[in-house]
């Protein structure tokens, strides 16, 4: 789902395990924009940023755990905050040269000029969104998960088919909401402005289960929804994995440099290290077929 947010997820969700990802990755095929930049093109002085000497990064408010910590993207804690500062450093920006602004999730991928250099907010790369914006190379892949209450009739489900008669919910504008189509529920899913409201709906019995990305599901079950459990995880049928990318305005001249930065952070192990520190996922979560 989306949605980068806590200080020390390990305290809330237990042992940290390197994530094994999965979900919808439509081709991020801006080939002409993603050509390897030439020497010097990605130096701070030559980067086509919105404000000289400053890297302007957007995310939502609230900024949720485990993607951000304490609703403060600027503290460098939480998976996406740490990734953002690693990208900034790779581009040559000091931490104090990073400025954060608030952009609602559903507004980030709308057409038009942007006030930010990139947005990091669990925004899945998709062909539809690529009509209006650009994405960097993916920095994370995520599974979808179904959360329900431990005493629910659906807690022991072993297949997506068993949720066909469940009242399901998810956050608006997310791939989690789209992924519900695979379940083919008998009633339309309920849609919420954010994951917290979806979680409250589950607690209040308004829905039988909610769909969220797996890291968010771990946090919700550990720290937000008492008596909840992850029934299972599944891979969207649109691809092998759902991939999150740094979002830019369409035809952004910054894309080649962001692609290069993300690729380097993958190659040198930085992204793996950040994932191990901030995201907790378990191989024990069953796959729902």
PDB file of C-alpha atoms in Angstrom:
ATOM      1  CA  UNK A   1       0.000   0.000   0.000  1.00  0.00           C
ATOM      2  CA  UNK A   2       1.822   2.996   0.602  1.00  0.00           C
ATOM      3  CA  UNK A   3       2.468   4.691   2.278  1.00  0.00           C
ATOM      4  CA  UNK A   4       6.888   4.914   3.894  1.00  0.00           C
ATOM      5  CA  UNK A   5       7.153   5.082   9.874  1.00  0.00           C
ATOM      6  CA  UNK A   6       8.189   4.444  13.406  1.00  0.00           C
ATOM      7  CA  UNK A   7      11.160   4.939  15.626  1.00  0.00           C
ATOM      8  CA  UNK A   8      12.547   1.418  15.886  1.00  0.00           C
ATOM      9  CA  UNK A   9      10.075  -0.929  14.246  1.00  0.00           C
ATOM     10  CA  UNK A  10      11.888  -3.774  15.936  1.00  0.00           C
ATOM     11  CA  UNK A  11      10.378  -2.679  19.244  1.00  0.00           C
ATOM     12  CA  UNK A  12       6.886  -2.786  17.816  1.00  0.00           C
ATOM     13  CA  UNK A  13       7.039  -5.660  15.391  1.00  0.00           C
ATOM     14  CA  UNK A  14       9.719  -7.948  16.738  1.00  0.00           C
ATOM     15  CA  UNK A  15      12.751  -9.458  15.113  1.00  0.00           C
ATOM     16  CA  UNK A  16      13.968  -7.730  11.991  1.00  0.00           C
ATOM     17  CA  UNK A  17      14.138  -9.979   8.971  1.00  0.00           C
ATOM     18  CA  UNK A  18      15.246  -9.024   5.503  1.00  0.00           C
ATOM     19  CA  UNK A  19      12.097  -8.681   3.424  1.00  0.00           C
ATOM     20  CA  UNK A  20      11.262 -11.013   0.599  1.00  0.00           C
ATOM     21  CA  UNK A  21       9.170  -8.845  -1.628  1.00  0.00           C
ATOM     22  CA  UNK A  22       6.326  -9.202  -4.029  1.00  0.00           C
ATOM     23  CA  UNK A  23       3.623  -7.123  -5.845  1.00  0.00           C
ATOM     24  CA  UNK A  24       2.519  -5.164  -9.172  1.00  0.00           C
ATOM     25  CA  UNK A  25       5.380  -3.845 -11.089  1.00  0.00           C
ATOM     26  CA  UNK A  26       4.287  -2.455 -14.348  1.00  0.00           C
ATOM     27  CA  UNK A  27       7.168  -1.647 -16.621  1.00  0.00           C
ATOM     28  CA  UNK A  28       8.939   1.559 -15.767  1.00  0.00           C
ATOM     29  CA  UNK A  29       9.958   2.140 -19.358  1.00  0.00           C
ATOM     30  CA  UNK A  30      11.014   5.750 -19.721  1.00  0.00           C
ATOM     31  CA  UNK A  31      13.989   4.588 -21.752  1.00  0.00           C
ATOM     32  CA  UNK A  32      14.872   7.932 -23.252  1.00  0.00           C
ATOM     33  CA  UNK A  33      14.834   9.618 -19.861  1.00  0.00           C
ATOM     34  CA  UNK A  34      16.790   6.904 -18.076  1.00  0.00           C
ATOM     35  CA  UNK A  35      19.923   6.886 -20.188  1.00  0.00           C
ATOM     36  CA  UNK A  36      23.111   6.681 -18.170  1.00  0.00           C
ATOM     37  CA  UNK A  37      24.140  10.235 -17.250  1.00  0.00           C
ATOM     38  CA  UNK A  38      27.483  11.496 -18.444  1.00  0.00           C
ATOM     39  CA  UNK A  39      30.362  12.442 -16.179  1.00  0.00           C
ATOM     40  CA  UNK A  40      29.545  15.558 -14.178  1.00  0.00           C
ATOM     41  CA  UNK A  41      25.864  15.630 -15.146  1.00  0.00           C
ATOM     42  CA  UNK A  42      24.819  14.493 -11.668  1.00  0.00           C
ATOM     43  CA  UNK A  43      27.031  16.807  -9.661  1.00  0.00           C
ATOM     44  CA  UNK A  44      25.131  19.017  -7.213  1.00  0.00           C
ATOM     45  CA  UNK A  45      25.952  22.140  -9.210  1.00  0.00           C
ATOM     46  CA  UNK A  46      24.496  20.720 -12.420  1.00  0.00           C
ATOM     47  CA  UNK A  47      21.451  18.856 -11.079  1.00  0.00           C
ATOM     48  CA  UNK A  48      18.127  20.240 -12.383  1.00  0.00           C
ATOM     49  CA  UNK A  49      16.560  20.660  -8.937  1.00  0.00           C
ATOM     50  CA  UNK A  50      13.685  22.999  -8.085  1.00  0.00           C
ATOM     51  CA  UNK A  51      15.805  25.159  -5.789  1.00  0.00           C
ATOM     52  CA  UNK A  52      19.566  25.563  -6.215  1.00  0.00           C
ATOM     53  CA  UNK A  53      21.537  23.788  -3.522  1.00  0.00           C
ATOM     54  CA  UNK A  54      18.431  22.142  -2.051  1.00  0.00           C
ATOM     55  CA  UNK A  55      16.857  18.741  -2.643  1.00  0.00           C
ATOM     56  CA  UNK A  56      13.097  19.095  -2.145  1.00  0.00           C
ATOM     57  CA  UNK A  57      11.414  15.814  -1.180  1.00  0.00           C
ATOM     58  CA  UNK A  58       7.692  15.263  -0.715  1.00  0.00           C
ATOM     59  CA  UNK A  59       5.662  12.792   1.308  1.00  0.00           C
ATOM     60  CA  UNK A  60       2.264  12.647   2.977  1.00  0.00           C
ATOM     61  CA  UNK A  61       1.134  13.824   6.423  1.00  0.00           C
ATOM     62  CA  UNK A  62       0.785  11.774   8.508  1.00  0.00           C
ATOM     63  CA  UNK A  63       3.855   9.832   7.447  1.00  0.00           C
ATOM     64  CA  UNK A  64       3.197   6.321   8.679  1.00  0.00           C
ATOM     65  CA  UNK A  65       5.355   3.683  10.312  1.00  0.00           C
ATOM     66  CA  UNK A  66       7.414   1.691   9.446  1.00  0.00           C
ATOM     67  CA  UNK A  67       8.191   3.935   6.514  1.00  0.00           C
ATOM     68  CA  UNK A  68       8.815   7.013   8.672  1.00  0.00           C
ATOM     69  CA  UNK A  69       9.361   7.449  12.403  1.00  0.00           C
ATOM     70  CA  UNK A  70       7.373   9.717  14.720  1.00  0.00           C
ATOM     71  CA  UNK A  71       5.638  11.334  11.721  1.00  0.00           C
ATOM     72  CA  UNK A  72       8.871  13.232  11.064  1.00  0.00           C
ATOM     73  CA  UNK A  73      10.436  12.489   7.654  1.00  0.00           C
ATOM     74  CA  UNK A  74      13.377  14.762   8.437  1.00  0.00           C
ATOM     75  CA  UNK A  75      14.790  12.564  11.220  1.00  0.00           C
ATOM     76  CA  UNK A  76      16.233   9.973   8.842  1.00  0.00           C
ATOM     77  CA  UNK A  77      14.466   7.149  10.678  1.00  0.00           C
ATOM     78  CA  UNK A  78      12.058   4.668   9.136  1.00  0.00           C
ATOM     79  CA  UNK A  79      12.648   2.900   5.846  1.00  0.00           C
ATOM     80  CA  UNK A  80      11.666   5.606   3.358  1.00  0.00           C
ATOM     81  CA  UNK A  81      13.210   8.456   5.299  1.00  0.00           C
ATOM     82  CA  UNK A  82      16.481   6.521   5.423  1.00  0.00           C
ATOM     83  CA  UNK A  83      16.244   5.754   1.691  1.00  0.00           C
ATOM     84  CA  UNK A  84      15.554   9.413   0.899  1.00  0.00           C
ATOM     85  CA  UNK A  85      18.642  10.581   2.769  1.00  0.00           C
ATOM     86  CA  UNK A  86      20.751   7.826   1.206  1.00  0.00           C
ATOM     87  CA  UNK A  87      19.644   9.020  -2.248  1.00  0.00           C
ATOM     88  CA  UNK A  88      20.378  12.615  -1.245  1.00  0.00           C
ATOM     89  CA  UNK A  89      23.869  11.664  -0.100  1.00  0.00           C
ATOM     90  CA  UNK A  90      24.472   9.710  -3.295  1.00  0.00           C
ATOM     91  CA  UNK A  91      23.539  12.841  -5.256  1.00  0.00           C
ATOM     92  CA  UNK A  92      25.939  14.922  -3.145  1.00  0.00           C
ATOM     93  CA  UNK A  93      23.497  16.683  -0.805  1.00  0.00           C
ATOM     94  CA  UNK A  94      24.165  17.006   2.897  1.00  0.00           C
ATOM     95  CA  UNK A  95      21.286  16.191   5.239  1.00  0.00           C
ATOM     96  CA  UNK A  96      20.800  19.872   6.032  1.00  0.00           C
ATOM     97  CA  UNK A  97      20.311  20.570   2.313  1.00  0.00           C
ATOM     98  CA  UNK A  98      17.183  18.379   2.192  1.00  0.00           C
ATOM     99  CA  UNK A  99      13.816  20.113   2.505  1.00  0.00           C
ATOM    100  CA  UNK A 100      10.610  18.131   3.087  1.00  0.00           C
ATOM    101  CA  UNK A 101       7.184  19.253   1.917  1.00  0.00           C
ATOM    102  CA  UNK A 102       3.739  17.693   2.351  1.00  0.00           C
ATOM    103  CA  UNK A 103       1.932  16.289  -0.675  1.00  0.00           C
ATOM    104  CA  UNK A 104      -1.132  14.042  -0.185  1.00  0.00           C
ATOM    105  CA  UNK A 105      -0.707  10.565  -1.643  1.00  0.00           C
ATOM    106  CA  UNK A 106      -3.578  10.876  -4.103  1.00  0.00           C
ATOM    107  CA  UNK A 107      -2.260  14.207  -5.392  1.00  0.00           C
ATOM    108  CA  UNK A 108       1.293  13.060  -5.991  1.00  0.00           C
ATOM    109  CA  UNK A 109       0.675  11.211  -9.248  1.00  0.00           C
ATOM    110  CA  UNK A 110      -1.734  13.699 -10.798  1.00  0.00           C
ATOM    111  CA  UNK A 111      -0.592  15.393 -14.043  1.00  0.00           C
ATOM    112  CA  UNK A 112       1.194  18.730 -13.983  1.00  0.00           C
ATOM    113  CA  UNK A 113       4.242  20.512 -12.659  1.00  0.00           C
ATOM    114  CA  UNK A 114       5.472  19.572  -9.183  1.00  0.00           C
ATOM    115  CA  UNK A 115       6.897  21.632  -6.330  1.00  0.00           C
ATOM    116  CA  UNK A 116       9.242  18.799  -5.357  1.00  0.00           C
ATOM    117  CA  UNK A 117      12.228  17.066  -6.904  1.00  0.00           C
ATOM    118  CA  UNK A 118      10.844  13.663  -5.959  1.00  0.00           C
ATOM    119  CA  UNK A 119       8.126  12.158  -3.791  1.00  0.00           C
ATOM    120  CA  UNK A 120       8.702   9.054  -1.667  1.00  0.00           C
ATOM    121  CA  UNK A 121       5.498   7.603  -0.265  1.00  0.00           C
ATOM    122  CA  UNK A 122       5.068   3.888  -1.088  1.00  0.00           C
ATOM    123  CA  UNK A 123       3.915   4.871  -4.558  1.00  0.00           C
ATOM    124  CA  UNK A 124       3.706   1.813  -6.755  1.00  0.00           C
ATOM    125  CA  UNK A 125       4.985   2.048 -10.300  1.00  0.00           C
ATOM    126  CA  UNK A 126       2.144   1.464 -12.741  1.00  0.00           C
ATOM    127  CA  UNK A 127       1.461   2.065 -16.412  1.00  0.00           C
ATOM    128  CA  UNK A 128      -1.507   4.301 -15.593  1.00  0.00           C
ATOM    129  CA  UNK A 129       0.560   6.529 -13.311  1.00  0.00           C
ATOM    130  CA  UNK A 130       3.403   6.652 -15.818  1.00  0.00           C
ATOM    131  CA  UNK A 131       1.074   8.455 -18.183  1.00  0.00           C
ATOM    132  CA  UNK A 132       1.238  11.478 -15.866  1.00  0.00           C
ATOM    133  CA  UNK A 133       4.520  11.205 -13.917  1.00  0.00           C
ATOM    134  CA  UNK A 134       7.961   9.615 -14.038  1.00  0.00           C
ATOM    135  CA  UNK A 135       9.386   7.039 -11.640  1.00  0.00           C
ATOM    136  CA  UNK A 136      12.917   6.145 -10.723  1.00  0.00           C
ATOM    137  CA  UNK A 137      14.236   2.633 -10.752  1.00  0.00           C
ATOM    138  CA  UNK A 138      12.364   0.747  -7.984  1.00  0.00           C
ATOM    139  CA  UNK A 139      13.836   0.982  -4.509  1.00  0.00           C
ATOM    140  CA  UNK A 140      11.550  -1.591  -2.884  1.00  0.00           C
ATOM    141  CA  UNK A 141       9.231  -4.473  -3.741  1.00  0.00           C
ATOM    142  CA  UNK A 142       6.310  -5.343  -1.483  1.00  0.00           C
ATOM    143  CA  UNK A 143       3.810  -8.143  -0.992  1.00  0.00           C
ATOM    144  CA  UNK A 144       0.134  -7.515  -0.362  1.00  0.00           C
ATOM    145  CA  UNK A 145      -1.331  -8.892   2.854  1.00  0.00           C
ATOM    146  CA  UNK A 146      -4.804  -9.505   4.255  1.00  0.00           C
ATOM    147  CA  UNK A 147      -5.397  -8.520   7.881  1.00  0.00           C
ATOM    148  CA  UNK A 148      -8.325  -9.715   9.949  1.00  0.00           C
ATOM    149  CA  UNK A 149      -9.165 -10.181  13.630  1.00  0.00           C
ATOM    150  CA  UNK A 150      -7.920 -13.274  15.407  1.00  0.00           C
ATOM    151  CA  UNK A 151     -11.476 -14.359  16.293  1.00  0.00           C
ATOM    152  CA  UNK A 152     -12.762 -13.806  12.753  1.00  0.00           C
ATOM    153  CA  UNK A 153     -14.110 -16.661  10.641  1.00  0.00           C
ATOM    154  CA  UNK A 154     -11.566 -15.563   8.050  1.00  0.00           C
ATOM    155  CA  UNK A 155      -8.497 -15.831  10.304  1.00  0.00           C
ATOM    156  CA  UNK A 156      -7.820 -19.397   9.199  1.00  0.00           C
ATOM    157  CA  UNK A 157      -8.302 -18.808   5.478  1.00  0.00           C
ATOM    158  CA  UNK A 158      -5.737 -20.432   3.230  1.00  0.00           C
ATOM    159  CA  UNK A 159      -6.827 -19.066  -0.153  1.00  0.00           C
ATOM    160  CA  UNK A 160      -8.000 -15.806  -1.682  1.00  0.00           C
ATOM    161  CA  UNK A 161     -11.222 -17.546  -2.706  1.00  0.00           C
ATOM    162  CA  UNK A 162     -12.197 -17.890   0.963  1.00  0.00           C
ATOM    163  CA  UNK A 163     -12.414 -14.073   1.224  1.00  0.00           C
ATOM    164  CA  UNK A 164     -14.990 -13.825  -1.575  1.00  0.00           C
ATOM    165  CA  UNK A 165     -17.842 -13.248   0.882  1.00  0.00           C
ATOM    166  CA  UNK A 166     -15.832 -11.022   3.228  1.00  0.00           C
ATOM    167  CA  UNK A 167     -16.412  -7.304   3.603  1.00  0.00           C
ATOM    168  CA  UNK A 168     -13.047  -5.945   2.517  1.00  0.00           C
ATOM    169  CA  UNK A 169     -11.444  -2.525   2.804  1.00  0.00           C
ATOM    170  CA  UNK A 170      -8.323  -0.679   1.682  1.00  0.00           C
ATOM    171  CA  UNK A 171      -6.896   2.797   1.232  1.00  0.00           C
ATOM    172  CA  UNK A 172      -8.047   4.795  -1.780  1.00  0.00           C
ATOM    173  CA  UNK A 173      -5.697   5.102  -4.723  1.00  0.00           C
ATOM    174  CA  UNK A 174      -3.464   2.209  -3.687  1.00  0.00           C
ATOM    175  CA  UNK A 175      -2.437  -1.001  -5.348  1.00  0.00           C
ATOM    176  CA  UNK A 176      -3.835  -2.738  -2.264  1.00  0.00           C
ATOM    177  CA  UNK A 177      -7.283  -1.565  -3.295  1.00  0.00           C
ATOM    178  CA  UNK A 178      -6.664  -2.709  -6.869  1.00  0.00           C
ATOM    179  CA  UNK A 179      -5.398  -6.080  -5.636  1.00  0.00           C
ATOM    180  CA  UNK A 180      -8.813  -6.796  -4.091  1.00  0.00           C
ATOM    181  CA  UNK A 181     -10.025  -7.431  -7.647  1.00  0.00           C
ATOM    182  CA  UNK A 182      -8.111 -10.723  -7.527  1.00  0.00           C
ATOM    183  CA  UNK A 183     -10.331 -11.857  -4.677  1.00  0.00           C
ATOM    184  CA  UNK A 184     -13.455 -11.045  -6.706  1.00  0.00           C
ATOM    185  CA  UNK A 185     -15.524 -10.235  -3.582  1.00  0.00           C
ATOM    186  CA  UNK A 186     -19.306 -10.518  -3.685  1.00  0.00           C
ATOM    187  CA  UNK A 187     -19.629  -6.932  -2.408  1.00  0.00           C
ATOM    188  CA  UNK A 188     -17.692  -3.828  -3.375  1.00  0.00           C
ATOM    189  CA  UNK A 189     -14.762  -3.055  -1.058  1.00  0.00           C
ATOM    190  CA  UNK A 190     -15.007  -0.132   1.328  1.00  0.00           C
ATOM    191  CA  UNK A 191     -12.517   2.630   0.561  1.00  0.00           C
ATOM    192  CA  UNK A 192     -10.746   4.779   3.155  1.00  0.00           C
ATOM    193  CA  UNK A 193      -8.669   7.945   3.002  1.00  0.00           C
ATOM    194  CA  UNK A 194      -5.701   6.278   4.685  1.00  0.00           C
ATOM    195  CA  UNK A 195      -4.584   3.012   6.231  1.00  0.00           C
ATOM    196  CA  UNK A 196      -5.303   4.187   9.776  1.00  0.00           C
ATOM    197  CA  UNK A 197      -8.984   4.699   8.925  1.00  0.00           C
ATOM    198  CA  UNK A 198      -9.088   1.297   7.282  1.00  0.00           C
ATOM    199  CA  UNK A 199      -7.600  -0.203  10.435  1.00  0.00           C
ATOM    200  CA  UNK A 200     -10.207   1.540  12.575  1.00  0.00           C
ATOM    201  CA  UNK A 201     -12.930   0.113  10.347  1.00  0.00           C
ATOM    202  CA  UNK A 202     -11.568  -3.381  10.997  1.00  0.00           C
ATOM    203  CA  UNK A 203     -11.488  -2.771  14.737  1.00  0.00           C
ATOM    204  CA  UNK A 204     -15.050  -1.440  14.683  1.00  0.00           C
ATOM    205  CA  UNK A 205     -16.370  -4.401  12.720  1.00  0.00           C
ATOM    206  CA  UNK A 206     -17.234  -2.374   9.629  1.00  0.00           C
ATOM    207  CA  UNK A 207     -15.125  -4.719   7.508  1.00  0.00           C
ATOM    208  CA  UNK A 208     -14.057  -8.329   7.946  1.00  0.00           C
ATOM    209  CA  UNK A 209     -10.554  -7.752   6.595  1.00  0.00           C
ATOM    210  CA  UNK A 210      -8.341  -5.076   5.075  1.00  0.00           C
ATOM    211  CA  UNK A 211      -5.626  -5.294   2.444  1.00  0.00           C
ATOM    212  CA  UNK A 212      -2.293  -3.494   2.929  1.00  0.00           C
ATOM    213  CA  UNK A 213       1.325  -3.916   1.898  1.00  0.00           C
ATOM    214  CA  UNK A 214       3.104  -6.480   4.052  1.00  0.00           C
ATOM    215  CA  UNK A 215       5.380  -4.128   6.043  1.00  0.00           C
ATOM    216  CA  UNK A 216       2.409  -1.938   6.965  1.00  0.00           C
ATOM    217  CA  UNK A 217       0.430  -5.063   7.864  1.00  0.00           C
ATOM    218  CA  UNK A 218       3.147  -6.136  10.301  1.00  0.00           C
ATOM    219  CA  UNK A 219       3.102  -2.756  11.976  1.00  0.00           C
ATOM    220  CA  UNK A 220      -0.708  -2.592  12.127  1.00  0.00           C
ATOM    221  CA  UNK A 221      -0.997  -6.005  13.757  1.00  0.00           C
ATOM    222  CA  UNK A 222       1.837  -5.312  16.213  1.00  0.00           C
ATOM    223  CA  UNK A 223       1.046  -1.770  17.282  1.00  0.00           C
ATOM    224  CA  UNK A 224      -2.323  -0.544  16.040  1.00  0.00           C
ATOM    225  CA  UNK A 225      -5.034  -3.219  15.858  1.00  0.00           C
ATOM    226  CA  UNK A 226      -5.303  -5.225  19.047  1.00  0.00           C
ATOM    227  CA  UNK A 227      -6.313  -8.816  18.461  1.00  0.00           C
ATOM    228  CA  UNK A 228      -5.504  -8.742  14.758  1.00  0.00           C
ATOM    229  CA  UNK A 229      -3.564 -11.173  12.611  1.00  0.00           C
ATOM    230  CA  UNK A 230      -2.166 -11.438   9.104  1.00  0.00           C
ATOM    231  CA  UNK A 231      -4.156 -14.175   7.396  1.00  0.00           C
ATOM    232  CA  UNK A 232      -1.651 -14.356   4.578  1.00  0.00           C
ATOM    233  CA  UNK A 233       0.188 -12.607   1.784  1.00  0.00           C
ATOM    234  CA  UNK A 234      -0.223 -12.771  -1.963  1.00  0.00           C
ATOM    235  CA  UNK A 235       1.364 -11.570  -5.161  1.00  0.00           C
ATOM    236  CA  UNK A 236      -0.708  -9.391  -7.474  1.00  0.00           C
ATOM    237  CA  UNK A 237      -1.511 -11.048 -10.761  1.00  0.00           C
ATOM    238  CA  UNK A 238      -0.255  -8.042 -12.734  1.00  0.00           C
ATOM    239  CA  UNK A 239       3.379  -8.975 -12.184  1.00  0.00           C
ATOM    240  CA  UNK A 240       5.909 -10.725 -10.026  1.00  0.00           C
ATOM    241  CA  UNK A 241       6.187  -7.871  -7.571  1.00  0.00           C
ATOM    242  CA  UNK A 242       4.750  -4.501  -6.654  1.00  0.00           C
ATOM    243  CA  UNK A 243       7.577  -2.010  -6.845  1.00  0.00           C
ATOM    244  CA  UNK A 244       7.859   1.413  -5.243  1.00  0.00           C
ATOM    245  CA  UNK A 245       9.672   4.184  -7.112  1.00  0.00           C
ATOM    246  CA  UNK A 246      10.690   7.771  -6.467  1.00  0.00           C
ATOM    247  CA  UNK A 247       8.054   9.885  -8.218  1.00  0.00           C
ATOM    248  CA  UNK A 248       8.910  12.927 -10.347  1.00  0.00           C
ATOM    249  CA  UNK A 249       6.998  15.183 -12.681  1.00  0.00           C
ATOM    250  CA  UNK A 250       6.651  13.897 -16.225  1.00  0.00           C
ATOM    251  CA  UNK A 251       9.804  14.159 -18.371  1.00  0.00           C
ATOM    252  CA  UNK A 252      11.891  15.167 -15.378  1.00  0.00           C
ATOM    253  CA  UNK A 253      15.511  15.875 -16.275  1.00  0.00           C
ATOM    254  CA  UNK A 254      16.432  14.563 -12.824  1.00  0.00           C
ATOM    255  CA  UNK A 255      15.379  10.997 -13.648  1.00  0.00           C
ATOM    256  CA  UNK A 256      18.724   9.716 -15.032  1.00  0.00           C
ATOM    257  CA  UNK A 257      20.518  10.862 -11.885  1.00  0.00           C
ATOM    258  CA  UNK A 258      17.886   9.381  -9.560  1.00  0.00           C
ATOM    259  CA  UNK A 259      18.028   6.109 -11.488  1.00  0.00           C
ATOM    260  CA  UNK A 260      21.804   6.065 -11.147  1.00  0.00           C
ATOM    261  CA  UNK A 261      21.610   6.838  -7.413  1.00  0.00           C
ATOM    262  CA  UNK A 262      19.060   4.095  -6.701  1.00  0.00           C
ATOM    263  CA  UNK A 263      21.014   1.588  -8.789  1.00  0.00           C
ATOM    264  CA  UNK A 264      24.215   2.362  -6.897  1.00  0.00           C
ATOM    265  CA  UNK A 265      22.443   1.985  -3.532  1.00  0.00           C
ATOM    266  CA  UNK A 266      21.205  -1.428  -4.675  1.00  0.00           C
ATOM    267  CA  UNK A 267      24.593  -2.519  -5.935  1.00  0.00           C
ATOM    268  CA  UNK A 268      26.538  -1.454  -2.845  1.00  0.00           C
ATOM    269  CA  UNK A 269      24.095  -3.078  -0.415  1.00  0.00           C
ATOM    270  CA  UNK A 270      22.786   0.130   1.159  1.00  0.00           C
ATOM    271  CA  UNK A 271      19.139  -0.593   0.330  1.00  0.00           C
ATOM    272  CA  UNK A 272      19.437  -4.096   1.767  1.00  0.00           C
ATOM    273  CA  UNK A 273      20.945  -2.693   4.962  1.00  0.00           C
ATOM    274  CA  UNK A 274      18.161  -0.106   5.326  1.00  0.00           C
ATOM    275  CA  UNK A 275      15.518  -2.760   4.688  1.00  0.00           C
ATOM    276  CA  UNK A 276      17.014  -5.041   7.317  1.00  0.00           C
ATOM    277  CA  UNK A 277      17.053  -2.220   9.865  1.00  0.00           C
ATOM    278  CA  UNK A 278      13.574  -0.812   9.336  1.00  0.00           C
ATOM    279  CA  UNK A 279      11.291  -3.440   7.838  1.00  0.00           C
ATOM    280  CA  UNK A 280      10.205  -6.585   9.607  1.00  0.00           C
ATOM    281  CA  UNK A 281       8.710  -9.363   7.508  1.00  0.00           C
ATOM    282  CA  UNK A 282       8.381 -13.028   8.306  1.00  0.00           C
ATOM    283  CA  UNK A 283       8.809 -16.065   6.132  1.00  0.00           C
ATOM    284  CA  UNK A 284       6.119 -17.674   8.308  1.00  0.00           C
ATOM    285  CA  UNK A 285       3.325 -15.613   6.725  1.00  0.00           C
ATOM    286  CA  UNK A 286       1.485 -18.078   4.441  1.00  0.00           C
ATOM    287  CA  UNK A 287       0.962 -17.466   0.752  1.00  0.00           C
ATOM    288  CA  UNK A 288      -2.693 -17.170  -0.247  1.00  0.00           C
ATOM    289  CA  UNK A 289      -3.345 -18.721  -3.637  1.00  0.00           C
TER     290      UNK A 289
END
